[in-house]
Every structure is written in structure tokens, then in C-alpha cells.
Coordinates of C-alpha atoms in Angstrom, one line a residue:
Chain P
M276 CA 110.5 111.1 140.6
E277 CA 113.0 113.4 138.8
N278 CA 115.0 113.2 142.5
I279 CA 115.1 109.5 142.1
L280 CA 116.3 109.5 138.8
K281 CA 119.4 111.9 139.7
D282 CA 119.9 109.3 143.0
I283 CA 120.2 106.4 140.4
A284 CA 122.7 108.3 138.6
L285 CA 124.9 109.4 141.3
K286 CA 124.7 105.6 143.0
L287 CA 125.9 104.4 139.3
K288 CA 128.6 107.0 139.3
N289 CA 129.7 106.0 142.7
S290 CA 130.0 102.2 142.2
D291 CA 132.9 100.2 140.4
N292 CA 131.2 96.9 139.9
I293 CA 127.8 96.6 138.3
Y294 CA 125.6 93.9 137.1
I295 CA 122.8 94.5 134.9
L296 CA 119.8 92.1 134.7
S297 CA 117.4 91.6 132.0
H298 CA 114.5 89.7 131.5
Q299 CA 113.7 86.0 130.3
N300 CA 112.6 85.9 126.5
P301 CA 114.4 89.1 126.0
D302 CA 113.0 91.8 123.6
G303 CA 114.4 94.9 122.4
D304 CA 113.4 97.1 125.1
T305 CA 115.2 94.9 128.1
M306 CA 118.4 94.4 125.6
G307 CA 118.6 97.8 124.5
S308 CA 118.2 99.3 128.1
A309 CA 120.8 96.7 129.5
F310 CA 123.4 97.2 126.8
S311 CA 123.0 100.8 126.7
L312 CA 123.6 101.2 130.2
Y313 CA 126.8 98.6 130.0
Y314 CA 128.6 100.6 127.3
S315 CA 127.6 103.9 129.4
L316 CA 129.1 102.3 132.5
R317 CA 132.5 101.1 130.6
Q318 CA 132.7 104.7 129.2
L319 CA 132.9 105.7 132.8
G320 CA 135.7 103.0 133.6
K321 CA 133.6 100.7 135.6
N322 CA 133.0 96.7 135.5
A323 CA 129.9 96.0 134.1
K324 CA 128.1 93.0 133.0
V325 CA 124.7 92.0 131.1
L326 CA 123.0 89.0 132.5
C327 CA 120.3 87.1 130.9
T328 CA 118.6 83.7 131.6
D329 CA 118.2 83.3 127.7
E330 CA 120.8 84.1 124.9
V331 CA 120.7 87.2 123.1
P332 CA 118.2 87.1 120.0
K333 CA 119.9 87.2 116.8
K334 CA 118.6 90.7 115.7
F335 CA 120.3 92.3 118.7
Q336 CA 123.6 90.5 118.2
N337 CA 125.3 93.9 117.1
F338 CA 124.7 95.2 120.8
K339 CA 127.3 92.7 121.4
S340 CA 130.2 93.9 119.3
G341 CA 132.6 95.6 121.7
Y342 CA 131.1 93.8 124.6
E343 CA 133.6 92.6 126.9
D344 CA 132.6 89.5 129.4
L345 CA 134.4 90.4 132.4
D346 CA 134.3 88.6 135.7
F347 CA 133.9 90.4 138.9
E348 CA 131.8 90.3 142.0
P349 CA 128.7 92.9 141.9
E350 CA 128.5 95.5 144.1
L351 CA 125.6 96.8 142.8
I352 CA 122.8 95.1 140.9
V353 CA 120.3 96.8 138.4
S354 CA 117.3 95.4 136.8
V355 CA 115.9 97.0 133.5
D356 CA 112.6 96.4 132.3
I357 CA 111.5 93.5 134.5
A358 CA 108.0 93.5 136.0
A359 CA 108.4 90.7 138.4
T360 CA 111.0 88.6 139.9
Q361 CA 109.4 85.6 138.0
L362 CA 110.7 87.1 134.8
L363 CA 114.2 86.7 135.7
G364 CA 114.2 83.1 134.6
V365 CA 116.3 80.2 136.0
K366 CA 119.8 81.6 135.5
L367 CA 119.1 84.9 137.3
E368 CA 116.4 83.7 140.3
Q369 CA 119.4 83.8 142.4
Y370 CA 119.4 87.5 142.4
K371 CA 115.7 88.1 143.2
D372 CA 116.1 89.3 146.7
K373 CA 119.5 91.5 145.8
I374 CA 118.4 94.2 143.4
D375 CA 119.5 97.3 144.5
I376 CA 118.1 99.7 141.4
C377 CA 114.9 98.8 139.4
I378 CA 114.2 100.8 136.4
D379 CA 111.2 100.0 134.4
H380 CA 107.7 101.4 132.9
H381 CA 105.3 98.4 133.7
R382 CA 102.3 99.4 135.7
T383 CA 102.3 96.0 137.4
N384 CA 106.0 96.3 138.4
G385 CA 106.4 94.1 141.9
I386 CA 110.3 94.4 141.8
E387 CA 111.8 95.3 145.5
A388 CA 114.8 97.6 145.2
T389 CA 116.3 100.4 147.2
L390 CA 116.0 103.0 144.5
K391 CA 113.3 102.2 142.2
Y392 CA 112.0 104.1 139.0
V393 CA 108.8 103.1 137.7
D394 CA 107.6 105.4 135.0
V395 CA 104.2 103.9 133.6
N396 CA 103.8 106.8 131.2
A397 CA 107.2 105.8 129.6
A398 CA 106.5 104.0 126.3
A399 CA 109.3 102.0 127.1
T400 CA 112.3 101.5 129.7
C401 CA 114.8 102.8 127.1
E402 CA 113.0 106.2 127.2
I403 CA 113.7 106.3 131.0
M404 CA 117.1 104.9 130.1
Y405 CA 117.7 107.9 127.6
Q406 CA 116.8 110.5 130.6
L407 CA 119.2 108.7 133.0
L408 CA 122.0 108.8 130.8
V409 CA 121.6 112.4 129.8
E410 CA 121.6 112.7 133.5
M411 CA 125.0 110.8 133.9
N412 CA 126.5 113.1 131.3
I413 CA 127.3 109.9 129.1
N414 CA 128.7 110.7 125.5
F415 CA 126.2 109.0 123.4
T416 CA 128.1 106.9 120.8
K417 CA 126.2 105.7 117.8
Q418 CA 125.9 102.3 119.5
I419 CA 124.4 103.6 122.9
A420 CA 122.0 105.7 120.6
D421 CA 121.2 102.4 118.6
C422 CA 120.5 100.4 121.9
V423 CA 118.2 103.1 123.0
Y424 CA 116.3 103.7 119.7
T425 CA 115.7 99.6 119.5
G426 CA 114.0 99.8 122.8
M427 CA 112.0 102.5 122.2
C428 CA 110.9 101.3 118.4
T429 CA 110.3 97.7 119.7
D430 CA 107.6 98.7 122.7
T431 CA 105.8 101.0 120.3
G432 CA 105.7 98.8 117.1
C433 CA 107.9 101.6 115.5
F434 CA 105.9 104.4 117.0
K435 CA 102.6 103.2 115.9
F436 CA 100.8 102.3 119.4
S437 CA 98.5 104.5 121.8
N438 CA 101.8 104.4 124.4
V439 CA 103.7 107.1 122.2
T440 CA 103.7 110.2 123.4
S441 CA 105.3 113.2 122.1
K442 CA 108.0 113.1 124.5
T443 CA 108.5 109.5 122.9
L444 CA 109.0 111.1 119.7
R445 CA 111.2 114.2 120.9
I446 CA 113.7 111.6 122.4
A447 CA 113.5 109.6 119.1
A448 CA 114.4 112.5 117.2
D449 CA 117.6 113.1 119.8
L450 CA 118.6 109.6 119.1
I451 CA 118.6 110.3 115.1
D452 CA 120.4 113.6 115.6
L453 CA 123.0 111.3 117.6
G454 CA 123.8 109.1 114.5
C455 CA 121.7 106.0 115.4
D456 CA 120.8 103.7 112.6
Y457 CA 117.3 104.1 112.6
A458 CA 116.3 103.3 109.3
E459 CA 118.4 99.7 109.5
I460 CA 117.0 98.9 112.7
N461 CA 113.4 99.4 111.8
R462 CA 113.8 97.5 108.5
L463 CA 115.3 94.3 110.4
L464 CA 112.7 94.5 113.4
F465 CA 109.8 95.7 111.3
D466 CA 110.1 95.0 107.6
T467 CA 111.9 91.5 107.4
K468 CA 110.2 88.2 108.1
T469 CA 111.8 84.7 108.1
K470 CA 110.4 82.1 105.7
G471 CA 108.9 80.1 108.7
R472 CA 107.0 82.9 109.8
L473 CA 105.7 83.4 106.2
E474 CA 104.8 80.0 106.2
M475 CA 102.9 80.3 109.6
E476 CA 101.3 83.3 108.3
K477 CA 99.9 81.3 105.1
Q478 CA 98.7 78.6 107.5
V479 CA 96.9 81.1 109.6
L480 CA 95.3 83.0 106.7
E481 CA 94.0 79.7 105.3
N482 CA 92.5 78.7 108.6
M483 CA 91.2 81.7 110.2
E484 CA 87.5 81.6 111.7
F485 CA 84.9 84.2 112.0
Y486 CA 82.2 84.3 114.3
C487 CA 79.5 86.8 115.8
N488 CA 79.0 88.4 112.3
N489 CA 82.8 88.6 111.4
K490 CA 83.4 90.7 114.5
V491 CA 85.2 87.8 116.1
A492 CA 88.4 86.1 114.4
L493 CA 90.2 83.2 115.6
I494 CA 93.4 81.5 114.9
V495 CA 95.1 78.1 116.2
I496 CA 98.5 77.7 116.4
S497 CA 99.3 74.1 117.0
Q498 CA 102.6 72.4 118.1
E499 CA 103.0 71.0 114.6
M500 CA 102.9 74.3 113.2
L501 CA 105.5 75.6 115.7
K502 CA 107.7 72.8 114.9
K503 CA 107.4 72.5 111.2
T504 CA 108.1 76.7 111.1
G505 CA 110.4 77.0 113.9
I506 CA 109.4 80.8 114.5
D507 CA 110.3 82.1 117.9
S508 CA 108.5 83.9 120.6
A509 CA 108.8 87.6 118.9
E510 CA 107.4 86.2 115.5
I511 CA 104.5 84.6 117.2
D512 CA 103.5 87.7 118.6
G513 CA 103.5 89.2 115.1
I514 CA 101.0 86.3 114.2
S515 CA 99.0 87.0 117.2
A516 CA 98.0 90.5 116.2
M517 CA 96.7 89.0 112.9
P518 CA 93.2 88.2 113.6
R519 CA 92.7 91.9 115.4
Q520 CA 93.9 93.5 112.2
V521 CA 91.0 92.0 110.0
E522 CA 88.6 95.1 109.1
G523 CA 85.4 95.0 111.0
V524 CA 86.8 92.6 113.6
D525 CA 86.8 93.6 117.1
I526 CA 88.2 90.9 119.2
G527 CA 91.0 88.7 117.6
I528 CA 91.9 85.4 119.0
T529 CA 94.8 83.3 119.1
M530 CA 94.8 79.9 120.6
R531 CA 98.4 78.5 120.9
E532 CA 98.8 74.9 121.9
R533 CA 101.0 74.3 124.6
E534 CA 103.7 71.5 124.5
E535 CA 102.2 70.0 127.7
G536 CA 98.6 70.1 126.4
G537 CA 95.9 72.6 126.4
Y538 CA 95.9 76.1 124.7
K539 CA 97.4 79.4 125.7
V540 CA 94.7 82.0 124.5
S541 CA 95.4 85.6 123.6
L542 CA 93.1 88.0 123.2
R543 CA 93.3 91.5 121.3
T544 CA 90.3 93.8 121.3
N545 CA 89.0 97.4 119.9
E546 CA 87.3 99.8 122.2
P547 CA 85.0 99.5 124.1
I548 CA 85.9 95.7 124.6
D549 CA 87.7 94.8 127.8
A550 CA 89.7 92.0 126.9
S551 CA 91.0 91.6 130.6
K552 CA 87.4 91.1 132.0
I553 CA 86.9 88.1 129.5
C554 CA 90.0 86.7 130.3
Q555 CA 89.5 87.0 134.1
K556 CA 86.3 85.0 133.7
L557 CA 88.6 81.9 132.5
G558 CA 91.3 82.5 135.4
G559 CA 93.4 84.7 133.4
G560 CA 94.0 88.4 133.2
G561 CA 95.9 91.5 131.5
H562 CA 95.6 94.6 130.1
I563 CA 92.3 96.2 128.5
R564 CA 93.1 96.0 124.8
A565 CA 95.7 92.6 125.4
A566 CA 95.0 89.9 127.8
G567 CA 95.4 86.0 128.1
C568 CA 94.4 83.0 129.9
L569 CA 94.9 79.1 129.8
I570 CA 92.2 76.6 129.2
N571 CA 93.5 73.2 130.0
R572 CA 91.0 71.3 127.5
E573 CA 91.2 69.8 123.9
L574 CA 90.6 72.2 121.1
K575 CA 86.8 71.8 120.5
E576 CA 85.9 72.2 124.1
A577 CA 88.6 74.6 124.8
K578 CA 87.2 76.7 121.9
E579 CA 83.5 76.5 123.2
R580 CA 84.5 77.5 126.7
L581 CA 86.0 80.6 125.2
L582 CA 83.3 81.5 122.7
E583 CA 80.8 81.1 125.6
Q584 CA 82.0 84.2 127.1
I585 CA 82.3 86.0 123.8
I586 CA 79.3 85.3 122.0
P587 CA 76.9 87.2 124.5
L588 CA 78.8 90.4 124.2
F589 CA 77.5 90.9 120.5
Chain W
M140 CA 113.7 128.3 100.5
E141 CA 112.4 129.9 104.0
N142 CA 111.5 133.1 102.0
I143 CA 109.5 131.2 99.4
L144 CA 107.4 129.7 101.9
K145 CA 106.7 133.4 103.5
D146 CA 105.9 134.4 99.9
I147 CA 103.5 131.5 99.7
A148 CA 101.9 132.2 103.1
L149 CA 101.4 135.8 102.2
K150 CA 100.0 135.0 98.8
L151 CA 97.5 132.6 100.3
K152 CA 96.6 135.3 102.8
N153 CA 95.9 137.9 100.0
S154 CA 93.5 135.7 98.1
D155 CA 90.3 135.0 98.6
N156 CA 89.3 132.0 96.2
I157 CA 91.4 129.4 96.4
Y158 CA 91.5 126.0 94.6
I159 CA 93.7 123.2 96.0
L160 CA 94.4 120.3 93.6
S161 CA 95.5 116.7 94.9
H162 CA 97.0 113.9 92.7
Q163 CA 95.0 111.0 91.3
N164 CA 94.9 107.6 93.3
P165 CA 95.1 109.8 96.2
D166 CA 97.2 108.6 99.2
G167 CA 97.3 110.2 102.9
D168 CA 100.0 112.8 101.9
T169 CA 98.2 114.8 99.0
M170 CA 94.6 114.2 100.8
G171 CA 96.1 115.4 104.3
S172 CA 98.0 118.4 102.8
A173 CA 94.7 119.5 100.7
F174 CA 92.4 119.2 103.6
S175 CA 94.6 120.6 106.2
L176 CA 95.1 123.8 103.8
Y177 CA 91.3 123.9 103.3
Y178 CA 90.2 123.9 106.9
S179 CA 93.0 126.7 107.5
L180 CA 91.7 128.8 104.6
R181 CA 88.3 128.5 105.8
Q182 CA 89.6 129.5 109.2
L183 CA 90.8 132.9 107.3
G184 CA 87.3 133.3 106.1
K185 CA 87.9 132.6 102.7
N186 CA 86.4 130.5 99.8
A187 CA 88.6 127.2 99.2
K188 CA 87.7 123.9 97.4
V189 CA 89.6 120.6 97.6
L190 CA 89.8 118.9 93.9
C191 CA 90.8 115.5 93.1
T192 CA 90.2 113.4 89.9
D193 CA 89.3 110.3 92.0
E194 CA 87.1 110.3 94.9
V195 CA 88.1 110.5 98.6
P196 CA 89.1 107.2 99.8
K197 CA 87.2 105.5 102.4
K198 CA 89.9 106.0 104.9
F199 CA 90.1 109.8 104.6
Q200 CA 86.2 110.2 104.8
N201 CA 86.8 112.0 108.4
F202 CA 88.7 114.8 106.5
K203 CA 85.4 115.5 105.1
S204 CA 83.2 116.2 108.1
G205 CA 82.9 119.8 108.3
Y206 CA 83.7 120.2 104.4
E207 CA 81.6 122.6 102.5
D208 CA 81.6 122.2 98.6
L209 CA 81.5 125.7 97.7
D210 CA 80.7 126.9 94.3
F211 CA 83.0 129.7 93.2
E212 CA 85.6 130.8 90.4
P213 CA 89.3 130.7 91.5
E214 CA 91.7 133.6 91.5
L215 CA 94.6 131.0 92.9
I216 CA 95.3 127.6 92.1
V217 CA 97.5 125.5 94.6
S218 CA 99.0 122.0 93.7
V219 CA 99.8 119.9 96.5
D220 CA 102.1 116.6 96.5
I221 CA 101.7 116.5 92.8
A222 CA 105.2 115.6 90.9
A223 CA 103.7 116.2 87.3
T224 CA 100.9 117.4 85.6
Q225 CA 100.2 113.7 84.3
L226 CA 99.3 113.0 87.8
L227 CA 96.1 115.5 87.9
G228 CA 94.3 112.7 86.0
V229 CA 91.2 113.5 83.6
K230 CA 89.2 115.7 85.7
L231 CA 92.0 118.1 86.8
E232 CA 93.9 118.0 83.3
Q233 CA 92.2 121.7 82.7
Y234 CA 94.3 123.1 85.5
K235 CA 97.8 122.1 84.2
D236 CA 98.9 125.4 82.8
K237 CA 97.2 127.4 85.5
I238 CA 98.9 126.4 88.9
D239 CA 99.9 129.3 90.7
I240 CA 101.6 127.6 93.8
C241 CA 103.2 124.3 94.1
I242 CA 104.1 122.4 97.3
D243 CA 105.8 119.2 96.8
H244 CA 108.6 117.0 97.9
H245 CA 109.4 114.9 95.0
R246 CA 112.7 115.0 93.6
T247 CA 111.2 114.5 90.2
N248 CA 108.8 117.8 90.5
G249 CA 108.3 119.1 87.1
I250 CA 105.3 121.4 87.7
E251 CA 105.5 124.7 86.7
A252 CA 103.9 127.3 88.8
T253 CA 104.8 131.0 89.9
L254 CA 105.7 130.2 93.4
K255 CA 107.1 126.7 93.7
Y256 CA 108.3 125.1 97.1
V257 CA 109.7 121.6 96.8
D258 CA 111.7 120.5 99.6
V259 CA 113.1 117.2 98.7
N260 CA 114.4 116.6 102.1
A261 CA 110.8 116.5 103.6
A262 CA 109.6 113.0 104.2
A263 CA 106.3 114.2 103.1
T264 CA 104.3 117.3 101.7
C265 CA 102.5 117.2 104.9
E266 CA 106.0 117.9 106.7
I267 CA 106.2 121.1 104.4
M268 CA 102.6 121.8 105.0
Y269 CA 103.1 122.1 108.9
Q270 CA 105.4 124.5 108.3
L271 CA 103.5 126.7 106.1
L272 CA 100.6 126.8 108.4
V273 CA 102.7 127.8 111.3
E274 CA 104.1 130.6 109.1
M275 CA 100.3 131.8 108.2
N276 CA 99.8 131.5 111.9
I277 CA 97.0 129.1 111.7
N278 CA 95.1 127.7 114.9
F279 CA 95.9 124.1 114.9
T280 CA 92.7 122.3 115.2
K281 CA 92.4 118.6 116.0
Q282 CA 91.3 118.2 112.4
I283 CA 93.7 120.3 110.9
A284 CA 96.3 118.4 113.1
D285 CA 94.9 115.0 112.1
C286 CA 95.2 115.7 108.3
V287 CA 98.8 116.6 108.5
Y288 CA 99.7 113.7 110.9
T289 CA 97.9 111.4 108.4
G290 CA 100.1 112.6 105.6
M291 CA 103.4 112.4 107.5
C292 CA 102.7 108.7 108.8
T293 CA 101.4 107.6 105.4
D294 CA 104.8 108.8 103.5
T295 CA 107.1 107.1 106.2
G296 CA 105.4 103.9 106.7
C297 CA 104.5 105.0 110.3
F298 CA 108.0 106.6 110.7
K299 CA 109.8 103.5 109.6
F300 CA 111.4 104.3 106.4
S301 CA 114.9 106.2 106.0
N302 CA 113.3 109.1 104.5
V303 CA 112.2 110.2 108.5
T304 CA 114.2 112.8 109.7
S305 CA 114.5 114.3 113.4
K306 CA 112.5 117.2 112.1
T307 CA 110.0 114.8 110.9
L308 CA 109.8 113.3 114.5
R309 CA 109.5 116.6 116.2
I310 CA 106.8 118.0 114.1
A311 CA 104.8 114.7 114.8
A312 CA 105.4 115.2 118.6
D313 CA 104.1 119.0 117.9
L314 CA 101.2 117.4 116.2
I315 CA 100.4 115.0 119.2
D316 CA 100.6 117.9 121.4
L317 CA 98.0 119.8 119.3
G318 CA 95.7 116.7 120.1
C319 CA 95.9 114.7 116.8
D320 CA 94.3 111.3 117.2
Y321 CA 97.7 109.5 116.2
A322 CA 97.0 105.9 117.8
E323 CA 93.6 105.7 115.7
I324 CA 95.1 107.0 112.7
N325 CA 97.8 104.6 112.8
R326 CA 95.5 101.8 113.7
L327 CA 93.3 102.5 110.6
L328 CA 96.3 102.8 108.2
F329 CA 98.7 100.3 109.5
D330 CA 97.1 97.9 111.7
T331 CA 93.7 97.0 109.7
K332 CA 93.5 94.9 106.7
T333 CA 90.3 93.9 104.5
K334 CA 89.5 90.5 104.1
G335 CA 90.3 91.2 100.2
R336 CA 93.7 91.9 101.0
L337 CA 94.2 89.0 103.6
E338 CA 93.0 86.6 100.5
M339 CA 95.5 88.5 98.2
E340 CA 98.2 87.8 101.2
K341 CA 97.4 84.2 100.9
Q342 CA 97.3 83.6 97.5
V343 CA 100.7 85.6 97.3
L344 CA 102.4 83.5 99.9
E345 CA 101.3 80.5 98.2
N346 CA 103.1 81.3 94.8
M347 CA 106.3 83.3 95.9
E348 CA 109.1 82.6 93.4
F349 CA 112.5 82.5 94.6
Y350 CA 115.6 82.9 92.3
C351 CA 119.4 83.4 92.8
N352 CA 120.0 81.3 95.8
N353 CA 116.7 82.9 97.4
K354 CA 118.1 86.4 97.1
V355 CA 115.5 87.1 94.5
A356 CA 111.7 86.8 95.5
L357 CA 108.8 87.2 92.8
I358 CA 105.0 87.4 93.3
V359 CA 102.7 87.8 90.2
I360 CA 99.3 89.7 90.9
S361 CA 96.9 88.6 88.0
Q362 CA 93.8 90.5 86.8
E363 CA 91.6 87.5 88.1
M364 CA 93.3 88.1 91.7
L365 CA 92.5 91.6 91.5
K366 CA 88.9 91.0 90.4
K367 CA 88.4 88.5 92.9
T368 CA 89.8 90.4 95.9
G369 CA 88.5 93.9 95.1
I370 CA 91.8 95.5 96.8
D371 CA 92.5 99.1 95.9
S372 CA 95.9 100.7 94.8
A373 CA 96.8 101.6 98.6
E374 CA 96.5 97.8 99.5
I375 CA 98.3 96.7 96.5
D376 CA 101.2 98.7 97.7
G377 CA 101.4 96.8 100.9
I378 CA 101.2 93.6 98.8
S379 CA 104.2 94.8 96.6
A380 CA 106.2 95.4 99.7
M381 CA 105.8 91.6 100.8
P382 CA 108.7 90.0 98.6
R383 CA 111.5 92.0 99.6
Q384 CA 110.4 91.7 103.5
V385 CA 111.7 88.0 103.2
E386 CA 114.6 87.6 105.5
G387 CA 117.5 87.1 103.2
V388 CA 116.0 88.5 99.9
D389 CA 117.5 91.6 98.4
I390 CA 115.5 91.9 95.5
G391 CA 111.5 91.7 95.7
I392 CA 109.8 91.6 92.6
T393 CA 106.1 92.2 92.0
M394 CA 104.8 91.7 88.7
R395 CA 101.0 93.1 88.3
E396 CA 99.2 92.1 85.1
R397 CA 97.5 95.1 83.3
E398 CA 94.0 95.0 82.3
E399 CA 95.0 95.9 78.5
G400 CA 97.7 93.0 78.8
G401 CA 101.4 92.9 79.9
Y402 CA 102.8 93.6 83.2
K403 CA 103.7 96.4 85.4
V404 CA 106.6 95.4 87.3
S405 CA 107.7 97.1 90.6
L406 CA 111.2 96.3 92.2
R407 CA 112.3 96.9 95.8
T408 CA 115.7 96.3 96.8
N409 CA 118.4 96.3 99.8
E410 CA 121.5 98.0 99.4
P411 CA 123.5 98.1 97.5
I412 CA 121.3 97.1 94.5
D413 CA 120.2 100.0 92.4
A414 CA 116.3 99.3 91.5
S415 CA 116.3 102.1 89.1
K416 CA 119.4 101.0 87.1
I417 CA 117.6 97.6 86.6
C418 CA 114.3 99.2 85.4
Q419 CA 116.1 101.7 83.5
K420 CA 117.4 98.8 81.2
L421 CA 113.5 97.7 80.5
G422 CA 112.4 101.4 79.5
G423 CA 111.5 102.2 83.2
G424 CA 112.9 104.4 86.1
G425 CA 112.1 105.6 89.3
H426 CA 114.3 105.6 92.8
I427 CA 117.6 103.6 94.1
R428 CA 115.4 101.2 96.4
A429 CA 112.0 101.4 94.5
A430 CA 111.3 101.2 90.8
G431 CA 109.2 100.2 88.0
C432 CA 108.9 99.2 84.6
L433 CA 106.3 98.0 81.8
I434 CA 106.9 94.7 79.9
N435 CA 104.3 94.1 77.3
R436 CA 104.6 90.4 77.1
E437 CA 103.0 87.2 78.2
L438 CA 103.9 86.2 81.7
K439 CA 106.4 83.7 80.9
E440 CA 108.5 85.8 78.6
A441 CA 108.0 88.9 80.7
K442 CA 109.5 87.1 83.5
E443 CA 112.4 85.8 81.6
R444 CA 113.3 89.6 80.2
L445 CA 113.2 90.8 83.9
L446 CA 115.5 87.7 85.2
E447 CA 118.0 88.1 82.4
Q448 CA 118.8 91.5 84.2
I449 CA 118.8 90.4 87.3
I450 CA 120.6 86.9 87.3
P451 CA 123.8 88.6 86.4
L452 CA 123.9 90.4 89.5
F453 CA 124.4 87.6 92.0

């Protein structure tokens, strides 16, 4: 593994025109990885470009200060934090068979690339990026440190989740020593809510349903609520965490109405309940503590189908 | 400073009967400091006792597994995370002039003690406790590591606040390597809410008031709401954070009705607004980003008095 990282560092140093691909619906980890690599390559005098099917979200706009949108043909294409080519999205689909270097931390990574570094023990792709940039002898400016820190705190819920390791925290400590603006980044990402999100939280709290002696909590997010509050996918993620956060609840369910009809179901569970097993029975899948499925039915029937799988567990 | 910590380590090693005082309305830092010291002293074969005016809160109950409530007279009294003797509470008031060792991180510490170690740059008293226990050559069991970690994540909002330093994160990394149950501790402290708290959040969201072009958000917590939801002081703290979390808000105000009448006002501000300056004008005080005061008036008048100080700022 160590050798592959060295090979990637060498390949990047020996190339002059580099495209960096990030995944659609971009989060802090794919954006932080892409922009930290961009600024590092620019430091080495290379042409580099960050590509994404979607716009850079508002909260990562500061990543773009100092960004020059250069026009050039790539000799090297790098994907960061992308687990599968489907996640490239429409605009980047054209590069799906042309990825030279893949850097990621997803267990399910299925990207084909000449040089592939997938560390499933890394809490974030930015954790790998830090090691790569050290290997490349990059001068960590405040901006590069900010990008890397953002990815690391995004994917760990600000160092809260079980994917955190002592290595994660030591790298974050290094980034603080390098001058990253950790307190402000944390405040923007974890301590600020839009009015739309608060409105959604209120509605969700008013309508939360409980089953199985309060061990199961369920919320429904309708298209009407989504339109009224105008919240984005990152905010919906925070809302989906709410049912499982209730004391005593072991299965938290979020049913999100789709524009085309039916419901996108997201399950979050506590030990020892396997969320992916439940979702598999309904044609979906995922991780042990978080999984999902689609149920193409009206609300009442969709709920029944779901609860049929859950009630026997208690 | 280093020398004082060495002196404290030596004094503890040379004493056999030790009382450890924690502050009233105990939080994770005073409890984590007290119990980590208790188990360390027991490891050295000493009589030790953790004292607190209030009960050990439910979420720190695991600190007590293995705790023996010994009956002995103290030859040494240590206070941990206590900034002032008023915070000892009724049961521990008797020890206010008898504190031999004071370990704390509050800027305003006013405790008189023979050996006093107050590090205002430490994010938590548990950060100091870790260094003391290393100095004492303690064998960090999982339980001791859990206690220390709990204090550190409590006082930093799970490593989110600006009081975090690279030293904080490196000590937390060491504690993970020592086997502390960080993911479960984080989940219990930062990812679990009682139904009472959710009910309070809902009511607060329904009634949040905005002033000064949405730059000021205000919530009122009535005695009726407190009684109905039954939430404790740690949960009220989470509620008080809500108004300042709204995007665009620079001053978040919580007015909590007191049982004896009047309102306990808590202010949280963003840069550059000085919360303590505003509260000082109303007879209170505190920190730059978080301060408080008492207004002994009916709700309408109390609100007016407060807003009089705030409106001219915008």
C-alpha cells in the first residue's frame, strides 16, 4: 500500500496537465480532496482543474478563492472519493473509462484505474490526501490545510463517529498546527442551520411516529415539505439522523417521498440490528448501521411493507 | 507550571486518604476528572472518595462500576474543575477552606489551595488530568481512559469548539490507543436526545422570535415547559445553543424563567459581538462568546430591557 502512494506521488510530480474528478452531490470530503490536490499541483507549477457534475456547494465556496479555471487537455485523470463510475454524474460520465489514478476510502470501490489507492481504514479520503501531500513534499498553506481538514471533519461528523482512529485525530492535530481555521469550519458545518432546515426539523418533530414499544421511530419527508423548506441533500442527511437519535430508539426510519412517486427509505440502527439485512429484503442494501431501499407504493402501503420486516425483530 | 504538576503528583503519591471534590450540577469534565483520579489512586492502593453535592448523572453511571464508597477521614482534599467555592454546592460547602490541591482550566478560578494548577489553555480539566496521570505513571485502564475522554469531549462539544488545540486532539488520540470506548461515549453524549428534549426543541422552534433583520434570535423557556418536559441542565444547555445556530444570526438569546420569578438570560454571540459586554450592562458577565445575566422582571419588560442593549448594535 505505502508503495502505491509513493507511485501516485511520483506520477503526479511527473505530469503537467491533470484533471481531478469529484463525485456528484459533492460533500466536504470529495471537495476537500479535490481542491487540496488542485492547490498542491498549482504550487508545483502544473496545470490542474477540478471537475464536478454539480456546482460547488455554498459552504465550500472559500475553496474557490484563488482558483483559476484553466483550459487544457489532460494527460492524467485522478478521481477522489468516488466509489463507482455512476457517481461521476452526467457531466463527468465521459471520463469513466479514462481514470488513471483513483484515491478513495469506500469499501465498495469499483473504479478501474492504473494506480488505485483505496484505504478502507481511512475515515475520509482527505486522510489519505494528507499522507499523499506529505509524500509529495507540499508546503501546506492555510488553504490546503483548510481543504483537508474540511474533508476529515465532514466524514467523521466532527470526529464523533466510529470511523475515527487515533491516526485521524493526529492528522487533524497536524492540520491545526499548520494553521487551518478549524473552529470556523466546524461552526459552519456543524453549528449552523438554515431556516428551512429548522422548519423541517419542527415538522418532523411534530409528526414523528413510534412503533415496537418506542424502539422504532419513523419520519416522513414529503415533496411538499421539501419544496416549502428548500433544504439541500446535506441538510436532509442531518434530518435523517433524527429518529435514531431519540433515547431508547434502536431503528430510526426516514421515508422520503420521491418526485416520481414512491419512497426512498433510509434506516439507521444501533447495535446489534443490521440495517442492511432489513433493506436487502426490500431490494435495497448498504452498511450495518445505515442502509436504504426504494418502496414504490403509496405512503400507507409503503409503511406497512417496511414495518412487516421490522416488527418481528422486537 | 510543569513543576507544580510534578509537585501535585508527588503530593498525591505521598498521601493515603484523599477526597476528590467535583462541582454541583456535575458535567462530564468534573465527573471524568474526579473518577479518573479516583481509579488511579485506588490503583496505587490509596483510600479515595469522589464527593459531589448532586447525584452522578445517569449518563455517567458507568464511571461508578467498580467504585467502592469507602469511609475514612481525609488527609488531602483535591478539587477538580471547580472555578469558585460557590460551585461546591450545599453538601460540599464544609470543605471550602480546606482544599489542598486545585486542578482546573477556568480563567476565572478563585479557589485558594496550597497547590494550584490552573491551565486556561487546556480545553478541559481532563486534559490536565491526563498529563497528571502520565506524570504519576498510572496504568491507563479502559475505565480511566473512558473517564478522561468523556471530560475532553464534553468541554469541546466533541472537538468542535475553538478551545480545541492540537494538544487536545493528540491526547484524545492517545486515549483511543489506550482503548477508550470513544464511539459509544460520543453517541451517548452527542447523538442521543430524550423525548423531553425533543418536545422542548419543538416548542422552542415554534416560538423562536427574530429581531434586527434576523440577526438576533430569541427563545423563552418557561417553568411550565421545564416541568412538562422534565429536561435536565445538560439538556437545557443544548437548547440554549439553538438560537445562535440559525444561519445569519449573530446573537442568540435564551430567556429561562426562574422558579422564584424573573429570567436567567443566556447570550451566545458570533464574532465580533462581545456577549459579556452586553450582559455586564445588565449586571451579569461571562465570556466573549457566551455570557449571562439575571433580569428580575415580567417577561415583556425583561425582553424590552434586554433588547434595549442589543438593538443599537445593529
